[in-house]
Structures are given as C-alpha cells and as structure tokens.
Short mmCIF file of C-alpha atoms (C1' of nucleotides) in Angstrom, two decimals:
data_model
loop_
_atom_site.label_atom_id
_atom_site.label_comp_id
_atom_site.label_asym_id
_atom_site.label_seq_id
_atom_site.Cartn_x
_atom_site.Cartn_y
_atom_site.Cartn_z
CA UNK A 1 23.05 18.77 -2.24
CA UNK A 2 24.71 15.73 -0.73
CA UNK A 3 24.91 15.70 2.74
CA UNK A 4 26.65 12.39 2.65
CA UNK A 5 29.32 11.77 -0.41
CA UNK A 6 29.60 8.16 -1.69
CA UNK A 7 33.13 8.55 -0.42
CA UNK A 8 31.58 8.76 3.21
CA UNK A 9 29.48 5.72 2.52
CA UNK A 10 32.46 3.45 1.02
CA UNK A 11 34.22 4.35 4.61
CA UNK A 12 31.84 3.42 6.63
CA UNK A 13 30.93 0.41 4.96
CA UNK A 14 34.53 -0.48 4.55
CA UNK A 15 34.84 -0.21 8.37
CA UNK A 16 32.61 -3.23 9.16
CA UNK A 17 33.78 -5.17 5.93
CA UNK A 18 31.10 -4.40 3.91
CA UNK A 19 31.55 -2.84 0.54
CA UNK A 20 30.63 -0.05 -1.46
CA UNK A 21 28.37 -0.86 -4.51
CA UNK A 22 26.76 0.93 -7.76
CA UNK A 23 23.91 -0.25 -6.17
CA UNK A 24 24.25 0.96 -2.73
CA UNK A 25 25.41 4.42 -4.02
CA UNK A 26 22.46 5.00 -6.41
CA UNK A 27 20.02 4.10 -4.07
CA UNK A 28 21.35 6.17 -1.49
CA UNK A 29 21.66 9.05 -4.35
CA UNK A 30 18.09 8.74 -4.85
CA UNK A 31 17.23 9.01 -1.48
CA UNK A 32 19.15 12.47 -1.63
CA UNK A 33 17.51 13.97 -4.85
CA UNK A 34 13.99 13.11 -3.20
CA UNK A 35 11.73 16.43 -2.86
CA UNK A 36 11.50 17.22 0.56
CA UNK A 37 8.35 15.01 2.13
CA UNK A 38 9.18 12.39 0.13
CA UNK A 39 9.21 9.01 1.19
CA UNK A 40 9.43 5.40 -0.82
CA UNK A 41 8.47 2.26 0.11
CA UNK A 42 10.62 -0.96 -1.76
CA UNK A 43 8.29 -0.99 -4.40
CA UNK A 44 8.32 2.62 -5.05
CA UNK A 45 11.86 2.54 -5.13
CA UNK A 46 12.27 -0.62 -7.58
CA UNK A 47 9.50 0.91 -10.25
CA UNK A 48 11.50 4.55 -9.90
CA UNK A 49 14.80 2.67 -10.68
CA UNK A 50 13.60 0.50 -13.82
CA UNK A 51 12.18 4.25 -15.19
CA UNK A 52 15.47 5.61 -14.83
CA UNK A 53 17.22 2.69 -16.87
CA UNK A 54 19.29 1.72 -13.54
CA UNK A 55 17.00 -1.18 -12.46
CA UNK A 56 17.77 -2.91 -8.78
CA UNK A 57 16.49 -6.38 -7.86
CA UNK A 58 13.82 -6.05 -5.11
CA UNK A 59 15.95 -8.31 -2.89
CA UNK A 60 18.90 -6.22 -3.58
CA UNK A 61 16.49 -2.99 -2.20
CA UNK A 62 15.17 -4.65 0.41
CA UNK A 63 18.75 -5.72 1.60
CA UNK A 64 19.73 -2.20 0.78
CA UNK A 65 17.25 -0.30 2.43
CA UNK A 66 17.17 -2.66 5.67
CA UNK A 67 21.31 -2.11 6.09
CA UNK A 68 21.01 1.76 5.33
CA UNK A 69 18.32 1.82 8.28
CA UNK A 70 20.36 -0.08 10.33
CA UNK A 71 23.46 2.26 9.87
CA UNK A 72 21.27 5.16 10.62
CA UNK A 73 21.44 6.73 6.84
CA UNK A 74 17.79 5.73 6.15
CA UNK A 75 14.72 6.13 8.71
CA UNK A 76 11.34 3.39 8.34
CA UNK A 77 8.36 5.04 8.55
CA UNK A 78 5.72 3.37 9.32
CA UNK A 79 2.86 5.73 7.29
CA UNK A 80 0.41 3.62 5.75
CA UNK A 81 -0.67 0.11 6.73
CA UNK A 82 0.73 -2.59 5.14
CA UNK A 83 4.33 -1.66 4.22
CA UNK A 84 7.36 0.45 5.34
CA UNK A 85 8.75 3.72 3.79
CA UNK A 86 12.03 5.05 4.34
CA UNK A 87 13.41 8.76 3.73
CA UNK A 88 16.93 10.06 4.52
CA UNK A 89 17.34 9.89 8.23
CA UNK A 90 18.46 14.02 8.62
CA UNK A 91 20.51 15.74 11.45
CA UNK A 92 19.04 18.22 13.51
CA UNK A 93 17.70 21.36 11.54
CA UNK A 94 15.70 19.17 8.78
CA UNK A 95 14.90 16.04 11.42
CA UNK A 96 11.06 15.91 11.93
CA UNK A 97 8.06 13.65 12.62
CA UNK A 98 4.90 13.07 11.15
CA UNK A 99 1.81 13.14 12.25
CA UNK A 100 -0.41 10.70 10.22
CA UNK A 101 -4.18 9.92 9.56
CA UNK A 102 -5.36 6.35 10.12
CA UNK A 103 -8.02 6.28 7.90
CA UNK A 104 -6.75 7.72 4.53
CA UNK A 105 -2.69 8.36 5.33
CA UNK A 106 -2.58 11.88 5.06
CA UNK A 107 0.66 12.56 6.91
CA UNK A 108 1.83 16.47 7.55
CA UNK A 109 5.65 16.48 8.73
CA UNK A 110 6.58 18.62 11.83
CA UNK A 111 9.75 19.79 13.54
CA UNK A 112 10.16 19.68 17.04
CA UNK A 113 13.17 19.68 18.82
CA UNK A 114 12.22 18.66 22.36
CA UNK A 115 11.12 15.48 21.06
CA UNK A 116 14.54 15.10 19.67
CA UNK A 117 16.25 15.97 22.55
CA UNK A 118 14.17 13.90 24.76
CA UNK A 119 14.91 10.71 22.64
CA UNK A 120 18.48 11.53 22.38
CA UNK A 121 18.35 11.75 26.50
CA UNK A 122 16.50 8.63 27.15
CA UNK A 123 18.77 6.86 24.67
CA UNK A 124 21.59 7.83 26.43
CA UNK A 125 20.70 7.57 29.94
CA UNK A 126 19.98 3.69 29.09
CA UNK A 127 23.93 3.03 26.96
CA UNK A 128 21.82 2.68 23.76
CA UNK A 129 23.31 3.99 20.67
CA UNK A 130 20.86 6.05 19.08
CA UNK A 131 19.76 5.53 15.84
CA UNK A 132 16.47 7.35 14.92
CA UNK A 133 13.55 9.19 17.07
CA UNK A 134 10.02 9.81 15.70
CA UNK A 135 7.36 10.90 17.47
CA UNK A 136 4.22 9.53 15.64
CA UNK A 137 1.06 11.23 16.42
CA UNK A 138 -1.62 8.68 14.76
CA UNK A 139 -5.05 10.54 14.24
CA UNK A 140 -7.86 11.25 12.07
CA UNK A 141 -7.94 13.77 9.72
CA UNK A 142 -10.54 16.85 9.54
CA UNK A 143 -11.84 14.57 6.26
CA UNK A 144 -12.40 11.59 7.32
CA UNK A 145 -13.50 12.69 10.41
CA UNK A 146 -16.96 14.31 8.13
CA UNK A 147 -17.11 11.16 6.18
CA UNK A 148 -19.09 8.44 6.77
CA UNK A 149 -17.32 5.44 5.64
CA UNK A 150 -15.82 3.52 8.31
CA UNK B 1 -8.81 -3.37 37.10
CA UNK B 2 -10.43 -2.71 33.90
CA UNK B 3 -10.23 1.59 33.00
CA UNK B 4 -12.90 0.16 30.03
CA UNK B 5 -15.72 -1.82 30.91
CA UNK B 6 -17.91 -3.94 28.51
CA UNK B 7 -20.69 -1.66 28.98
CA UNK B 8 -18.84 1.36 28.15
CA UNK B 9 -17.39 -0.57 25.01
CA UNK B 10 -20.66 -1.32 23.80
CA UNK B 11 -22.33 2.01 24.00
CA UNK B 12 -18.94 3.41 22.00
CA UNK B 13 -19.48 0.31 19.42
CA UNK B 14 -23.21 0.70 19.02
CA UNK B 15 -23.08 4.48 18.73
CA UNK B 16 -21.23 3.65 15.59
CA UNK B 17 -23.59 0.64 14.26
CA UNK B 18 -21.51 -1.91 15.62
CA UNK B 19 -22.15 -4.33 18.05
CA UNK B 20 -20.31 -5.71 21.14
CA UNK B 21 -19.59 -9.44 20.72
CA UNK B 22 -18.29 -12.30 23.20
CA UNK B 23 -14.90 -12.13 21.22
CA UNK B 24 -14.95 -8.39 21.01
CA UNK B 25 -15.43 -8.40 24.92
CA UNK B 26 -12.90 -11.33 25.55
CA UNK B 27 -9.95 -9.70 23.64
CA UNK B 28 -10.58 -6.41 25.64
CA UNK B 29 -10.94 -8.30 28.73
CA UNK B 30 -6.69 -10.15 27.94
CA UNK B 31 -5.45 -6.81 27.22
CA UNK B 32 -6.78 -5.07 30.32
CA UNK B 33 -5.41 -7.93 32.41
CA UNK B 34 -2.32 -8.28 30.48
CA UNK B 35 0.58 -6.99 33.08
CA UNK B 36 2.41 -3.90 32.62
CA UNK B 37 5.05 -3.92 29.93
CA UNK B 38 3.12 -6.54 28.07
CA UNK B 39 2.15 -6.72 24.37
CA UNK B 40 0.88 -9.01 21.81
CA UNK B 41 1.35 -9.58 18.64
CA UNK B 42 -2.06 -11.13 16.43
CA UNK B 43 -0.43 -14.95 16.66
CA UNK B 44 0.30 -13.91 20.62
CA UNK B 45 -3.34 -13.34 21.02
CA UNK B 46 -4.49 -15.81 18.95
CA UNK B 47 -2.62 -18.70 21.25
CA UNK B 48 -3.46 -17.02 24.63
CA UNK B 49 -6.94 -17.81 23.73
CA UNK B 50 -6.54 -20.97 22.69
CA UNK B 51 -4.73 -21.85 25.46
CA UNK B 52 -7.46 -20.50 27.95
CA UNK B 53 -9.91 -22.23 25.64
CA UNK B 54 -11.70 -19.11 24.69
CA UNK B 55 -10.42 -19.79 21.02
CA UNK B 56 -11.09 -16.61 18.01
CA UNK B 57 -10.03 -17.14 14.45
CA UNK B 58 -6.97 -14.92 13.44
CA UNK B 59 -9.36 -13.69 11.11
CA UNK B 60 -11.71 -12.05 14.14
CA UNK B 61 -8.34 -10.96 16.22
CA UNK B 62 -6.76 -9.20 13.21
CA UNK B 63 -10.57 -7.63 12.54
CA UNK B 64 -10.79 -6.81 16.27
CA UNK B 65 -7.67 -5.13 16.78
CA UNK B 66 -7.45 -2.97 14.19
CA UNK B 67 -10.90 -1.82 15.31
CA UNK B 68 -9.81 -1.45 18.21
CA UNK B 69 -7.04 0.53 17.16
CA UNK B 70 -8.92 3.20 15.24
CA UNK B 71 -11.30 3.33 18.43
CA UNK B 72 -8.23 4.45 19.80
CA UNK B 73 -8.87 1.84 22.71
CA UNK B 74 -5.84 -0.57 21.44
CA UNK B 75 -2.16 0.80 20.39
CA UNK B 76 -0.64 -0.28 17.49
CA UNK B 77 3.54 -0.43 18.15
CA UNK B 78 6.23 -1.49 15.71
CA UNK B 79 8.36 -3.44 17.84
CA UNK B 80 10.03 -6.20 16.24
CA UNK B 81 10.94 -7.04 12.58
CA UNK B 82 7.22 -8.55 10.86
CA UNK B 83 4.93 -7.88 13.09
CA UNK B 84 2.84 -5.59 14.79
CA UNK B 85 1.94 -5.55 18.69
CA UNK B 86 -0.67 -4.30 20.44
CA UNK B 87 -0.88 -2.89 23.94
CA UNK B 88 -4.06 -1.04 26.01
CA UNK B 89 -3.72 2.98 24.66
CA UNK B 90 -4.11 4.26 28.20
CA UNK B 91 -4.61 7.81 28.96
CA UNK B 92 -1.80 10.59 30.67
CA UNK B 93 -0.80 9.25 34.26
CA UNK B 94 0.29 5.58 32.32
CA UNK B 95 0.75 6.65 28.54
CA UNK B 96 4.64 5.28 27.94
CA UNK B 97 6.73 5.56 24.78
CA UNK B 98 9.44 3.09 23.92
CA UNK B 99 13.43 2.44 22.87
CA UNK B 100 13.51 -0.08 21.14
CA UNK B 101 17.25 -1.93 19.77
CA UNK B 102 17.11 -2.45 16.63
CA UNK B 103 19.17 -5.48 16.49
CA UNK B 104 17.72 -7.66 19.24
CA UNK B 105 14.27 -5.63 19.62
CA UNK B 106 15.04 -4.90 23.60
CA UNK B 107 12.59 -2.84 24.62
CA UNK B 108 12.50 -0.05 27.15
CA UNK B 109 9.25 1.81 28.02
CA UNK B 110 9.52 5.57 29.56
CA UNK B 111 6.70 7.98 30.41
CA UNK B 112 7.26 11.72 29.31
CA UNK B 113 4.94 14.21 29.54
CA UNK B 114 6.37 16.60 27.12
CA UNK B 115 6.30 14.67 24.54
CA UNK B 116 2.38 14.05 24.81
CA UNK B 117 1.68 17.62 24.99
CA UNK B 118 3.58 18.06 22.09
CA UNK B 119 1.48 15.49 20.39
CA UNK B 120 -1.77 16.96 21.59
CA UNK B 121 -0.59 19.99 20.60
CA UNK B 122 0.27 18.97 16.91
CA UNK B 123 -3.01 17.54 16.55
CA UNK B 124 -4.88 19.99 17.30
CA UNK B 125 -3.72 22.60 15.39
CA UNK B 126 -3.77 20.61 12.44
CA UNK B 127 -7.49 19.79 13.45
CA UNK B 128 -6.98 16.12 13.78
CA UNK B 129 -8.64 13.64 16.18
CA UNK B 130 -5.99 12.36 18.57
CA UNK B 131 -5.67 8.61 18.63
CA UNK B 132 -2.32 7.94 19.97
CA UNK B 133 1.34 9.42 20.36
CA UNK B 134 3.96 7.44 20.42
CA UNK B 135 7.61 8.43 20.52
CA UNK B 136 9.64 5.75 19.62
CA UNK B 137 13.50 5.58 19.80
CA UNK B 138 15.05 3.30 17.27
CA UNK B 139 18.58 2.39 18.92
CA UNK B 140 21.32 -0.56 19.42
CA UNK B 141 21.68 -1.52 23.34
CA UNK B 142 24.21 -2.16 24.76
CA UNK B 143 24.54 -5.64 24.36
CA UNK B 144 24.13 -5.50 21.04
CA UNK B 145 26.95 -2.66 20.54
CA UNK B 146 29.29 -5.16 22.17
CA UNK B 147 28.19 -8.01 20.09
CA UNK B 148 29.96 -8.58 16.57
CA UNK B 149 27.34 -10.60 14.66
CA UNK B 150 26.36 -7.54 11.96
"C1'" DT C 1 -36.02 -9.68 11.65
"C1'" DT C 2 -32.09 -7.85 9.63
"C1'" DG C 3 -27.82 -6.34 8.97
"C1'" DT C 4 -23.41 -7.08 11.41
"C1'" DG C 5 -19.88 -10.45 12.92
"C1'" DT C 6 -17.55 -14.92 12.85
"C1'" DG C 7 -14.89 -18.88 11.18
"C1'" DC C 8 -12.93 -21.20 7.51
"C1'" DA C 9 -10.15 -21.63 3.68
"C1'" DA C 10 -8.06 -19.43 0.09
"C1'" DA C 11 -5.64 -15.53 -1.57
"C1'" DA C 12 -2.99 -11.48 -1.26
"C1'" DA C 13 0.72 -8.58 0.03
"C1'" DC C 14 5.07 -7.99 1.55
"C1'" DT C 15 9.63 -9.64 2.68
"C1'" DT C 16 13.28 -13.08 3.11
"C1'" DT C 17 16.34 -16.72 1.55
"C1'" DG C 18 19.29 -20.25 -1.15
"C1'" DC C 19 22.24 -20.46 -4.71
"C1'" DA C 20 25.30 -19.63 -8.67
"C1'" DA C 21 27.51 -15.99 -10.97
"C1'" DA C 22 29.54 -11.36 -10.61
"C1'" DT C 23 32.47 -8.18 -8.41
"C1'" DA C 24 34.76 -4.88 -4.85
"C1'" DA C 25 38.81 -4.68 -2.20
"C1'" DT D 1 42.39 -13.75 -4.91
"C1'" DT D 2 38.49 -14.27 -2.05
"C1'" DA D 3 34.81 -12.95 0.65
"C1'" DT D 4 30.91 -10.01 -0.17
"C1'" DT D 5 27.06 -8.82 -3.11
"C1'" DT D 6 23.73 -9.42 -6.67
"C1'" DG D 7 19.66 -11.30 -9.25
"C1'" DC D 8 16.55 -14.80 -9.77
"C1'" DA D 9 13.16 -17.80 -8.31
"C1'" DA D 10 11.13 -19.98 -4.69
"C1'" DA D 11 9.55 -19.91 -0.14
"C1'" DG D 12 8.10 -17.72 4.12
"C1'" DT D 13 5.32 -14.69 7.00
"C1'" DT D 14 1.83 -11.85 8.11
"C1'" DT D 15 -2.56 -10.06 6.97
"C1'" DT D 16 -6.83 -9.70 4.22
"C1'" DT D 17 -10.93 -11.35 1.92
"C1'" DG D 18 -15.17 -14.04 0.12
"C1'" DC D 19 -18.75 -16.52 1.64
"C1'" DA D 20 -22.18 -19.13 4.29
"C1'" DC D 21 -23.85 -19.42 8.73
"C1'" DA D 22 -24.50 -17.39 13.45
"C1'" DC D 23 -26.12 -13.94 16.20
"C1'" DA D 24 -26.74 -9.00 18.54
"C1'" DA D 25 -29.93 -5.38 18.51
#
DNA sequence: TTGTGTGCAAAAACTTTGCAAATAA
DNA sequence: TTATTTGCAAAGTTTTTGCACACAA
C-alpha cells in the first residue's frame, strides 16, 4: 500500500537535519490510507486524528503538511475558497488534475500526461527543480450552471 | 488597449441584474493597463488606487474581484504564500500559465497551447462552463536550490 | 423608485509564531 | 547531549459580513 516507507521518510529528513517523528509518520500514513479522491484540508486532518485517539496540534499539522509539500510528498490543492487541501503528491500512472466548479466545488480528477510532461519540460528548460504540476481547469458545473443563485 | 470595454462590461453585468459602477469600471480599467507579467494581490489594488486617488474600500475590491473572477473576466492565481493575485483572464493568442518556486515565489509565465486544449477539452466533456485553465508548476529555482536557508 | 452596491467597522476564518518542555539522533 | 520538534496560547493576516446610506437602472 505504501508507496513511501517511514524508513524512506526518516532518510530524507535525516539528510537535511530534520528528524523523523510519530507525528510526521502518522500523518504521512494517513495521507496513504486515504480513498483515492481524497483530499484534507488542516482541519480535516486534526478532527480525523483526535477520532482516531492519535490527536496532532494544529500547529504541528500545519508545520507538517507545509514541510511535506515542500519536499514534494504532499501536493496543495487549491479546491474550495478559503483554505488549502493536500493529497499524496503521486508519480506518473496515478498523478492527475482536477478540474473544479467555482460555484459549489464539485471537483472531478483527470489524468493527462501531456500536461505532465509539459510541466516537467518547462521546469527543466528554466534549472527549476520540479516539485508538483496541476493543471486546474476552474469552471461551472452543469448544476449550477441551471440554478439561479448567484 | 482595453480587449473589454465598459460598455461591453455593463451589458454582461446587467444581463445578470447587476450593474456597472465607477469602482467596478475603475478596477477593470488598472488591470487592463497593468503591463504584461503584472498581478495584484487585493492590498496591491487597494494601494494603487489610493495612490492614484481613485480610493475603493477592500471591502468593494475583494467583492469586485471575485466577481470578476466568476465572470471569468479576472484570473484568480496562487502565487505566493497568503494571498491570492489577480491578473486579466485573456483569451488563446496571450493565455500564459506559470512556474512558480516555491521557496522565494519566482515566477515564470509560459504560453502552451496544448495544455489549453486539453483544458477545453476536459471541460467540455464533463459539460462544464470554461472559466479559466491554468497549469501551474510548483518548483524550487535555481537560486533557491543553491541557497541553504531550509 | 427600488433594489443593488459601497464604505465602514467589526467579525470571521485560516495560519503563523514565541516559548518552555519533550524528544530524536 | 543538544539541536530539533511539539503543544499551547496568543497574535497575525487575509477575507467576509452586517448595516445604513448612496446610487444605477
């Protein structure tokens, strides 16, 4: 199930100093037990973890969640207005984007490897390191586009 | 200069019940004369106008733009850490994407085709009304590769 | 004339930070 | 041992909202 032991975390944490803790390795261990399409914002994570009996400050998360993203283990999402959500950032056959509704959220995930390819191209041709590439389609869903509330 | 003109804006605002303001116009106007590469967060905005004594309350500019955005005249990027920018959403010959560092938010913009299509594509089977498509490339530049503040 | 839009101030929502105690290496 | 990490509480930032007045249609 794990693409990514704890073992693989502690070393590449351990490589820049940092260190491997409970925290960090049940956080990430949720993240890898989420259904597929799953995504959790900081406060979806906390409440999950005080249900489970493992509860995790919310500065601890947010510290968590921000480092993960910045080591490329978690991606941000940007679904909904108002706050982040992050989901396992995936190699190739299970990377995808999202193509989201404005009004109500609605998000359907979608594979496409060009886009992939493209980002990883552009990324390269510049000497960035590349983290993450999403291409966000932001629309409006067959719904809302019958209803009538603005 | 301006792709949009006020008159065009208003019939689009009206045909909805709304009505084209002096601020409404006068935030449209900065963007469309904003140069190329150019985007603004709420607080830029906000102290533009100020300082060309045209002043709107945040309150109007955050109202504005986030009409604006699900107008699909105004593009909503996530840039930077905390805040949200805004740029023209201009249509295929000057529709850009961005790489963005994640550590220092450098920001390159590149035009691709491809990745358009695929968002128009996307959308449309799905049956959703195309706003905007955005491929964004979370990386670390160079610079920042080099640098050895975490 | 009438319902929409604005500005103000206050509140809300989300995220970050300082610090002392705990702990991974 | 010692520098990193955590949890707590407080603070910070960005964004939204209620309301009275202004104003576009």
């Amino acid at each position: 199930m794990a693409a990514y032991t704890a073992t693989a975390l502690k070393a590449e944490l351990n490589e820049k100093g940092w260190r491997l803790t409970p925290q960090r390795e049940t956080i990430l261990t949720v993240f890898q037990n989420l259904p597929k399409g799953t995504h959790l914002s900081a406060e979806d994570l906390y409440e999950r973890l005080q249900q489970e009996d493992s509860p995790i400050s919310l500065s601890t998360i947010y510290r968590t969640v921000k480092l993960m993203t910045q080591m490329g283990i978690l991606r941000e999402l940007e679904l909904a207005e108002g706050h982040k959500h992050y989901e396992l950032n995936q190699p190739h056959p299970h990377h995808h984007h999202h193509l989201i509704c404005i009004k109500c959220s609605r998000t359907i995930e979608f594979k496409n490897d060009s886009a992939l390819k493209i980002g990883a191209k552009v990324a390269q041709k510049e000497g960035y390191h590349l983290l993450d590439c999403q291409l966000s389609i932001h629309a409006i869903c067959p719904q809302c586009q019958r209803s009538l509330i603005p």
